[in-house]
Amino acid sequence: MNLSMRWLSDYIKTDMPVKEFCHKMTMTGSKVEAYETEGSEISKVVAAKILSVVPHENSDHLVVCQVDIGEAEPVQIVTGASNVNAGDWVPAALNGSTLPGGIKIKKGKLRGVESNGMLCSLGELGLTVNDFPYAIEDGIFILQEECTAGQDIKEVLGFNDTTVEFEITSNRPDCFSVLGLAREAHATFGSPLDIKEPQYKGNDEDINNYLSVTVHNKELCPRYIGGIVKNVKIEPSPRWLRERLRASGVRPINNLVDITNFVMLEYGQPMHAFDLRYVKGNAINVRNAVNGEKIMTLDGIERELTDDMLVIADAEKPVAVAGVMGGEYSGIMDDTTTVVFESANFANDSVRKTAKKLGMRTDASSRYEKGINPENTLPAIKRAFELVEMLGAGEVVGTVIDCNNSTPKNKSADFDPQWINGLLGTDISEEEMVKCLESLGFRIENGKAVAPEYRTDIEFKADIAEEVARIYGYDKLQATAVKGVAKGELTEKQKYERLIKNTMTSLGCYEINTFSFISPKYFDKIMLPADSKLRNTITITNPLGEDTSVMRTTALPSLLDVVSRNYNNRNAKAMLFELGKEYIPSSDGNLPAENLVLSVGMYGDDVDFYTIKGSLEELLEKCGINDCEYERADSSKVFDEKCAFHPGRSAVIVKDGIEIGIFGELHPAVLSEYEIETRAYAAILGFNTMFENRVTEKSYKALPKFPATSRDLSLICDDSIPVGQLEKAIKNSVGSILEKITLFDVYKGKQIEEGKKSVSFSITMRSAEATLTDEQTDAAMKRVLKALSEQGAELRMA
């Protein structure tokens, strides 16, 4: 909200430097973003009277002017403008002056004749013909303002107002107005507030002879007031009104349009004016649009409407989108004679949704979105009519049509001084609290603090405490020690997340963070089956584009996108991980399940299947998940991503029959989709599954007192038998005396029958009670050979 300090002074006197004003307003809750003074870039530009104009002796298009700038001697200025004459008053930029844009003016010679400055046009002063309609756009600005020679041009033109920019929070729609900020300034400084009720005479005619108004949707339009102004005279607004609009960032247009904008800024109530000629049947209907109905809005764009949008319609068609923008023929034209003034209240959520759907955001919609008090509509239209009569812009019809379906109610909350002091940690007296609240328009009744009708944000006792604190002064609140014994602490899951991240980092992996929204095309890139449950996604309502249109149900595409980017940026090696969420839709229509997963990706000359397997084994051990088994990936019933992995070079991690994750080499077709021309490896592990299957208790055992016994086994088995299956059989057979089992060789070659392989293990056994005897060791090995035989493995004889 841009506030003109000149406009503010109409209601309250704030005789202080603007910097002090900004500081104090900020300290009482009306945060100031910045302030700016008009014409601050202009210096040494004065009002000057042209004494004579003679042709330039060396040029056909230049003239030499003698100008009076209030000094003893006139100043000579050469100009190429053709609209200057002796006796004209003009802006003169003197030697050493500056103009907007950092332009500096110095004396010099033009075609051999000395010129001690420059005569200025409107544009050179940073102004337009909207600011001074009597001026011409091309040519020297011929002043019609009262002035004296040598007077600062900013003072002459009123181009010296200071504008303060406020950041208004969405819960304070009343402060989106000059009056609202004037009330805040009154509470801040204690200066008298002079806000008068608008008064207008009007004629003795009945508006019902001109117009009818019907509100069809009373929920979306709690109040609609229509008024009529006839015998309209369209002309420029007076300078004081144009100045205030300009300082507020609004371009002056004509008196009728300027009045509606002026009232919107002053009262915070958007208004609209319709040319009655284009209101068919002289009827206003506030109704929902019909699906497919179209309207050409004032910005010249045809827009298609839906039935959830509220429109202002005549007897035939929509003439405005309620609370957003008027239609093409609803504006004020030069030949307009009779005008309908609209001051209405619309449901804030309806305006917000409509503006968003239509891609329109206007000053009006931004105010309606925050919720405007319905009681503000009548004073606003009265103020508009007061200005119409003040400016001689037309004749106001004496009555209005007021369709009022709102229920006036002043918000209130309990007023408990003791509770307020307890909350704030203060010792403010009840009298001081009452004084603070009354300065804001509150009144205390029966233990309640009753807010003025324009304060729609008051709900709880804490709101009253906030009002007291900000007016009393935040800077007066004493610092107090925090009481209580509560301390911040990580949850068990947060600790587990940190353990995973720290472990992966210690293994040489870099953490990445990717977006949770992806393109549906990514599922094709990882060869996800057409019937996969992972293709059932949450679709984003207003995505940035198709590439970010759905919430991911698998983190693999996001990971591979980063792996691909690293490879194509010629990074020789990459080891990456992310602990991110997948979003699985719920079947009952509730919010989706947000599953946390660990995704790992890597490639490089020294990276292979066993690199990623070893990294995951180290991670699982650190995270309390031991004795995992590794099965072929195509047997997975949990991970639909298995299709993205090489069928013979990937595995599922299983713990006690529960699938924890999947890893391995990526399928060549997937690598091709991501333009990765080397072998790459990936893994997906479920965080919740890891967390639920972790072992939190650690056990310790004494150092061994007795020696260990080792036996080596070389076996022949079918190539299709997984080594892990043989290892599991050995562990179960040896029993409690098994200390360690190590795979040290896998061989396939000429000495081995085709379709077979040789697998060699080293088995270390030890007893904690005594030295193992040969009989005990041999018995264990017999059990092992029997179990291996049942698995299809036999001793290799040579």
JSON list of N, CA and C in Angstrom, two decimals, residues 60-104:
[
{"chain": "A", "resi": 60, "resn": "ASP", "atom": "N", "xyz": [17.90, 27.25, -38.70]},
{"chain": "A", "resi": 60, "resn": "ASP", "atom": "CA", "xyz": [16.52, 27.53, -39.09]},
{"chain": "A", "resi": 60, "resn": "ASP", "atom": "C", "xyz": [15.51, 27.01, -38.07]},
{"chain": "A", "resi": 61, "resn": "HIS", "atom": "N", "xyz": [15.90, 26.04, -37.24]},
{"chain": "A", "resi": 61, "resn": "HIS", "atom": "CA", "xyz": [14.93, 25.42, -36.33]},
{"chain": "A", "resi": 61, "resn": "HIS", "atom": "C", "xyz": [15.19, 25.77, -34.86]},
{"chain": "A", "resi": 62, "resn": "LEU", "atom": "N", "xyz": [16.24, 26.48, -34.56]},
{"chain": "A", "resi": 62, "resn": "LEU", "atom": "CA", "xyz": [16.52, 26.87, -33.18]},
{"chain": "A", "resi": 62, "resn": "LEU", "atom": "C", "xyz": [16.10, 28.32, -32.94]},
{"chain": "A", "resi": 63, "resn": "VAL", "atom": "N", "xyz": [15.72, 28.62, -31.68]},
{"chain": "A", "resi": 63, "resn": "VAL", "atom": "CA", "xyz": [15.40, 30.00, -31.29]},
{"chain": "A", "resi": 63, "resn": "VAL", "atom": "C", "xyz": [16.17, 30.32, -30.02]},
{"chain": "A", "resi": 64, "resn": "VAL", "atom": "N", "xyz": [16.43, 31.60, -29.82]},
{"chain": "A", "resi": 64, "resn": "VAL", "atom": "CA", "xyz": [17.16, 32.07, -28.64]},
{"chain": "A", "resi": 64, "resn": "VAL", "atom": "C", "xyz": [16.17, 32.82, -27.75]},
{"chain": "A", "resi": 65, "resn": "CYS", "atom": "N", "xyz": [16.09, 32.35, -26.49]},
{"chain": "A", "resi": 65, "resn": "CYS", "atom": "CA", "xyz": [15.13, 32.92, -25.54]},
{"chain": "A", "resi": 65, "resn": "CYS", "atom": "C", "xyz": [15.87, 33.64, -24.41]},
{"chain": "A", "resi": 66, "resn": "GLN", "atom": "N", "xyz": [15.34, 34.77, -24.05]},
{"chain": "A", "resi": 66, "resn": "GLN", "atom": "CA", "xyz": [15.78, 35.43, -22.82]},
{"chain": "A", "resi": 66, "resn": "GLN", "atom": "C", "xyz": [14.71, 35.15, -21.77]},
{"chain": "A", "resi": 67, "resn": "VAL", "atom": "N", "xyz": [15.13, 34.54, -20.63]},
{"chain": "A", "resi": 67, "resn": "VAL", "atom": "CA", "xyz": [14.14, 34.13, -19.63]},
{"chain": "A", "resi": 67, "resn": "VAL", "atom": "C", "xyz": [14.46, 34.76, -18.28]},
{"chain": "A", "resi": 68, "resn": "ASP", "atom": "N", "xyz": [13.39, 35.10, -17.59]},
{"chain": "A", "resi": 68, "resn": "ASP", "atom": "CA", "xyz": [13.50, 35.69, -16.26]},
{"chain": "A", "resi": 68, "resn": "ASP", "atom": "C", "xyz": [13.42, 34.58, -15.23]},
{"chain": "A", "resi": 69, "resn": "ILE", "atom": "N", "xyz": [14.49, 34.38, -14.44]},
{"chain": "A", "resi": 69, "resn": "ILE", "atom": "CA", "xyz": [14.50, 33.34, -13.41]},
{"chain": "A", "resi": 69, "resn": "ILE", "atom": "C", "xyz": [14.56, 33.95, -12.01]},
{"chain": "A", "resi": 70, "resn": "GLY", "atom": "N", "xyz": [14.17, 35.25, -11.92]},
{"chain": "A", "resi": 70, "resn": "GLY", "atom": "CA", "xyz": [14.12, 35.89, -10.62]},
{"chain": "A", "resi": 70, "resn": "GLY", "atom": "C", "xyz": [15.43, 36.50, -10.18]},
{"chain": "A", "resi": 71, "resn": "GLU", "atom": "N", "xyz": [16.38, 36.56, -11.08]},
{"chain": "A", "resi": 71, "resn": "GLU", "atom": "CA", "xyz": [17.66, 37.17, -10.74]},
{"chain": "A", "resi": 71, "resn": "GLU", "atom": "C", "xyz": [17.76, 38.54, -11.42]},
{"chain": "A", "resi": 72, "resn": "ALA", "atom": "N", "xyz": [18.86, 39.23, -11.13]},
{"chain": "A", "resi": 72, "resn": "ALA", "atom": "CA", "xyz": [19.01, 40.61, -11.65]},
{"chain": "A", "resi": 72, "resn": "ALA", "atom": "C", "xyz": [19.04, 40.63, -13.17]},
{"chain": "A", "resi": 73, "resn": "GLU", "atom": "N", "xyz": [19.73, 39.66, -13.75]},
{"chain": "A", "resi": 73, "resn": "GLU", "atom": "CA", "xyz": [19.86, 39.61, -15.21]},
{"chain": "A", "resi": 73, "resn": "GLU", "atom": "C", "xyz": [19.11, 38.40, -15.76]},
{"chain": "A", "resi": 74, "resn": "PRO", "atom": "N", "xyz": [18.46, 38.53, -16.93]},
{"chain": "A", "resi": 74, "resn": "PRO", "atom": "CA", "xyz": [17.82, 37.37, -17.55]},
{"chain": "A", "resi": 74, "resn": "PRO", "atom": "C", "xyz": [18.87, 36.36, -18.02]},
{"chain": "A", "resi": 75, "resn": "VAL", "atom": "N", "xyz": [18.45, 35.15, -18.22]},
{"chain": "A", "resi": 75, "resn": "VAL", "atom": "CA", "xyz": [19.32, 34.05, -18.66]},
{"chain": "A", "resi": 75, "resn": "VAL", "atom": "C", "xyz": [18.97, 33.70, -20.09]},
{"chain": "A", "resi": 76, "resn": "GLN", "atom": "N", "xyz": [20.03, 33.46, -20.90]},
{"chain": "A", "resi": 76, "resn": "GLN", "atom": "CA", "xyz": [19.81, 33.11, -22.31]},
{"chain": "A", "resi": 76, "resn": "GLN", "atom": "C", "xyz": [19.80, 31.59, -22.46]},
{"chain": "A", "resi": 77, "resn": "ILE", "atom": "N", "xyz": [18.74, 31.05, -23.07]},
{"chain": "A", "resi": 77, "resn": "ILE", "atom": "CA", "xyz": [18.61, 29.61, -23.31]},
{"chain": "A", "resi": 77, "resn": "ILE", "atom": "C", "xyz": [18.19, 29.39, -24.75]},
{"chain": "A", "resi": 78, "resn": "VAL", "atom": "N", "xyz": [18.87, 28.50, -25.45]},
{"chain": "A", "resi": 78, "resn": "VAL", "atom": "CA", "xyz": [18.56, 28.14, -26.83]},
{"chain": "A", "resi": 78, "resn": "VAL", "atom": "C", "xyz": [17.70, 26.88, -26.81]},
{"chain": "A", "resi": 79, "resn": "THR", "atom": "N", "xyz": [16.64, 26.87, -27.61]},
{"chain": "A", "resi": 79, "resn": "THR", "atom": "CA", "xyz": [15.77, 25.70, -27.68]},
{"chain": "A", "resi": 79, "resn": "THR", "atom": "C", "xyz": [15.32, 25.45, -29.11]},
{"chain": "A", "resi": 80, "resn": "GLY", "atom": "N", "xyz": [14.94, 24.20, -29.39]},
{"chain": "A", "resi": 80, "resn": "GLY", "atom": "CA", "xyz": [14.42, 23.85, -30.71]},
{"chain": "A", "resi": 80, "resn": "GLY", "atom": "C", "xyz": [12.92, 23.73, -30.72]},
{"chain": "A", "resi": 81, "resn": "ALA", "atom": "N", "xyz": [12.27, 24.02, -29.58]},
{"chain": "A", "resi": 81, "resn": "ALA", "atom": "CA", "xyz": [10.82, 23.90, -29.52]},
{"chain": "A", "resi": 81, "resn": "ALA", "atom": "C", "xyz": [10.14, 25.02, -30.29]},
{"chain": "A", "resi": 82, "resn": "SER", "atom": "N", "xyz": [9.00, 24.69, -30.88]},
{"chain": "A", "resi": 82, "resn": "SER", "atom": "CA", "xyz": [8.30, 25.68, -31.70]},
{"chain": "A", "resi": 82, "resn": "SER", "atom": "C", "xyz": [7.08, 26.27, -30.99]},
{"chain": "A", "resi": 83, "resn": "ASN", "atom": "N", "xyz": [6.83, 25.81, -29.74]},
{"chain": "A", "resi": 83, "resn": "ASN", "atom": "CA", "xyz": [5.60, 26.26, -29.07]},
{"chain": "A", "resi": 83, "resn": "ASN", "atom": "C", "xyz": [5.86, 27.27, -27.96]},
{"chain": "A", "resi": 84, "resn": "VAL", "atom": "N", "xyz": [7.02, 27.94, -27.99]},
{"chain": "A", "resi": 84, "resn": "VAL", "atom": "CA", "xyz": [7.31, 28.93, -26.96]},
{"chain": "A", "resi": 84, "resn": "VAL", "atom": "C", "xyz": [7.13, 30.34, -27.53]},
{"chain": "A", "resi": 85, "resn": "ASN", "atom": "N", "xyz": [6.61, 31.22, -26.67]},
{"chain": "A", "resi": 85, "resn": "ASN", "atom": "CA", "xyz": [6.38, 32.61, -27.07]},
{"chain": "A", "resi": 85, "resn": "ASN", "atom": "C", "xyz": [6.70, 33.51, -25.88]},
{"chain": "A", "resi": 86, "resn": "ALA", "atom": "N", "xyz": [6.99, 34.75, -26.21]},
{"chain": "A", "resi": 86, "resn": "ALA", "atom": "CA", "xyz": [7.25, 35.73, -25.16]},
{"chain": "A", "resi": 86, "resn": "ALA", "atom": "C", "xyz": [6.03, 35.82, -24.24]},
{"chain": "A", "resi": 87, "resn": "GLY", "atom": "N", "xyz": [6.28, 35.85, -22.94]},
{"chain": "A", "resi": 87, "resn": "GLY", "atom": "CA", "xyz": [5.21, 35.91, -21.96]},
{"chain": "A", "resi": 87, "resn": "GLY", "atom": "C", "xyz": [4.84, 34.56, -21.37]},
{"chain": "A", "resi": 88, "resn": "ASP", "atom": "N", "xyz": [5.29, 33.44, -21.99]},
{"chain": "A", "resi": 88, "resn": "ASP", "atom": "CA", "xyz": [5.00, 32.10, -21.47]},
{"chain": "A", "resi": 88, "resn": "ASP", "atom": "C", "xyz": [5.81, 31.83, -20.20]},
{"chain": "A", "resi": 89, "resn": "TRP", "atom": "N", "xyz": [5.20, 31.06, -19.31]},
{"chain": "A", "resi": 89, "resn": "TRP", "atom": "CA", "xyz": [5.91, 30.55, -18.14]},
{"chain": "A", "resi": 89, "resn": "TRP", "atom": "C", "xyz": [6.28, 29.10, -18.42]},
{"chain": "A", "resi": 90, "resn": "VAL", "atom": "N", "xyz": [7.54, 28.74, -18.19]},
{"chain": "A", "resi": 90, "resn": "VAL", "atom": "CA", "xyz": [8.05, 27.42, -18.54]},
{"chain": "A", "resi": 90, "resn": "VAL", "atom": "C", "xyz": [8.98, 26.91, -17.44]},
{"chain": "A", "resi": 91, "resn": "PRO", "atom": "N", "xyz": [9.21, 25.57, -17.37]},
{"chain": "A", "resi": 91, "resn": "PRO", "atom": "CA", "xyz": [10.24, 25.04, -16.48]},
{"chain": "A", "resi": 91, "resn": "PRO", "atom": "C", "xyz": [11.61, 25.22, -17.14]},
{"chain": "A", "resi": 92, "resn": "ALA", "atom": "N", "xyz": [12.57, 25.77, -16.42]},
{"chain": "A", "resi": 92, "resn": "ALA", "atom": "CA", "xyz": [13.91, 25.99, -16.96]},
{"chain": "A", "resi": 92, "resn": "ALA", "atom": "C", "xyz": [14.92, 25.25, -16.10]},
{"chain": "A", "resi": 93, "resn": "ALA", "atom": "N", "xyz": [15.66, 24.32, -16.74]},
{"chain": "A", "resi": 93, "resn": "ALA", "atom": "CA", "xyz": [16.74, 23.60, -16.06]},
{"chain": "A", "resi": 93, "resn": "ALA", "atom": "C", "xyz": [18.01, 24.43, -16.23]},
{"chain": "A", "resi": 94, "resn": "LEU", "atom": "N", "xyz": [18.53, 24.97, -15.14]},
{"chain": "A", "resi": 94, "resn": "LEU", "atom": "CA", "xyz": [19.66, 25.89, -15.20]},
{"chain": "A", "resi": 94, "resn": "LEU", "atom": "C", "xyz": [20.99, 25.13, -15.26]},
{"chain": "A", "resi": 95, "resn": "ASN", "atom": "N", "xyz": [22.04, 25.87, -15.47]},
{"chain": "A", "resi": 95, "resn": "ASN", "atom": "CA", "xyz": [23.38, 25.27, -15.50]},
{"chain": "A", "resi": 95, "resn": "ASN", "atom": "C", "xyz": [23.65, 24.54, -14.18]},
{"chain": "A", "resi": 96, "resn": "GLY", "atom": "N", "xyz": [24.07, 23.25, -14.29]},
{"chain": "A", "resi": 96, "resn": "GLY", "atom": "CA", "xyz": [24.34, 22.45, -13.10]},
{"chain": "A", "resi": 96, "resn": "GLY", "atom": "C", "xyz": [23.13, 21.73, -12.54]},
{"chain": "A", "resi": 97, "resn": "SER", "atom": "N", "xyz": [22.01, 21.77, -13.23]},
{"chain": "A", "resi": 97, "resn": "SER", "atom": "CA", "xyz": [20.78, 21.11, -12.76]},
{"chain": "A", "resi": 97, "resn": "SER", "atom": "C", "xyz": [20.80, 19.62, -13.11]},
{"chain": "A", "resi": 98, "resn": "THR", "atom": "N", "xyz": [19.91, 18.87, -12.46]},
{"chain": "A", "resi": 98, "resn": "THR", "atom": "CA", "xyz": [19.75, 17.44, -12.76]},
{"chain": "A", "resi": 98, "resn": "THR", "atom": "C", "xyz": [18.28, 17.15, -13.03]},
{"chain": "A", "resi": 99, "resn": "LEU", "atom": "N", "xyz": [18.06, 16.15, -13.88]},
{"chain": "A", "resi": 99, "resn": "LEU", "atom": "CA", "xyz": [16.71, 15.72, -14.25]},
{"chain": "A", "resi": 99, "resn": "LEU", "atom": "C", "xyz": [16.56, 14.24, -13.98]},
{"chain": "A", "resi": 100, "resn": "PRO", "atom": "N", "xyz": [15.32, 13.70, -13.97]},
{"chain": "A", "resi": 100, "resn": "PRO", "atom": "CA", "xyz": [15.13, 12.27, -13.74]},
{"chain": "A", "resi": 100, "resn": "PRO", "atom": "C", "xyz": [15.98, 11.42, -14.69]},
{"chain": "A", "resi": 101, "resn": "GLY", "atom": "N", "xyz": [16.49, 10.33, -14.14]},
{"chain": "A", "resi": 101, "resn": "GLY", "atom": "CA", "xyz": [17.37, 9.46, -14.92]},
{"chain": "A", "resi": 101, "resn": "GLY", "atom": "C", "xyz": [18.82, 9.84, -14.80]},
{"chain": "A", "resi": 102, "resn": "GLY", "atom": "N", "xyz": [19.12, 10.79, -13.90]},
{"chain": "A", "resi": 102, "resn": "GLY", "atom": "CA", "xyz": [20.52, 11.20, -13.70]},
{"chain": "A", "resi": 102, "resn": "GLY", "atom": "C", "xyz": [21.06, 12.11, -14.77]},
{"chain": "A", "resi": 103, "resn": "ILE", "atom": "N", "xyz": [20.18, 12.73, -15.58]},
{"chain": "A", "resi": 103, "resn": "ILE", "atom": "CA", "xyz": [20.62, 13.64, -16.64]},
{"chain": "A", "resi": 103, "resn": "ILE", "atom": "C", "xyz": [21.09, 14.96, -16.03]},
{"chain": "A", "resi": 104, "resn": "LYS", "atom": "N", "xyz": [22.28, 15.38, -16.41]},
{"chain": "A", "resi": 104, "resn": "LYS", "atom": "CA", "xyz": [22.84, 16.64, -15.90]},
{"chain": "A", "resi": 104, "resn": "LYS", "atom": "C", "xyz": [22.85, 17.68, -17.03]}
]
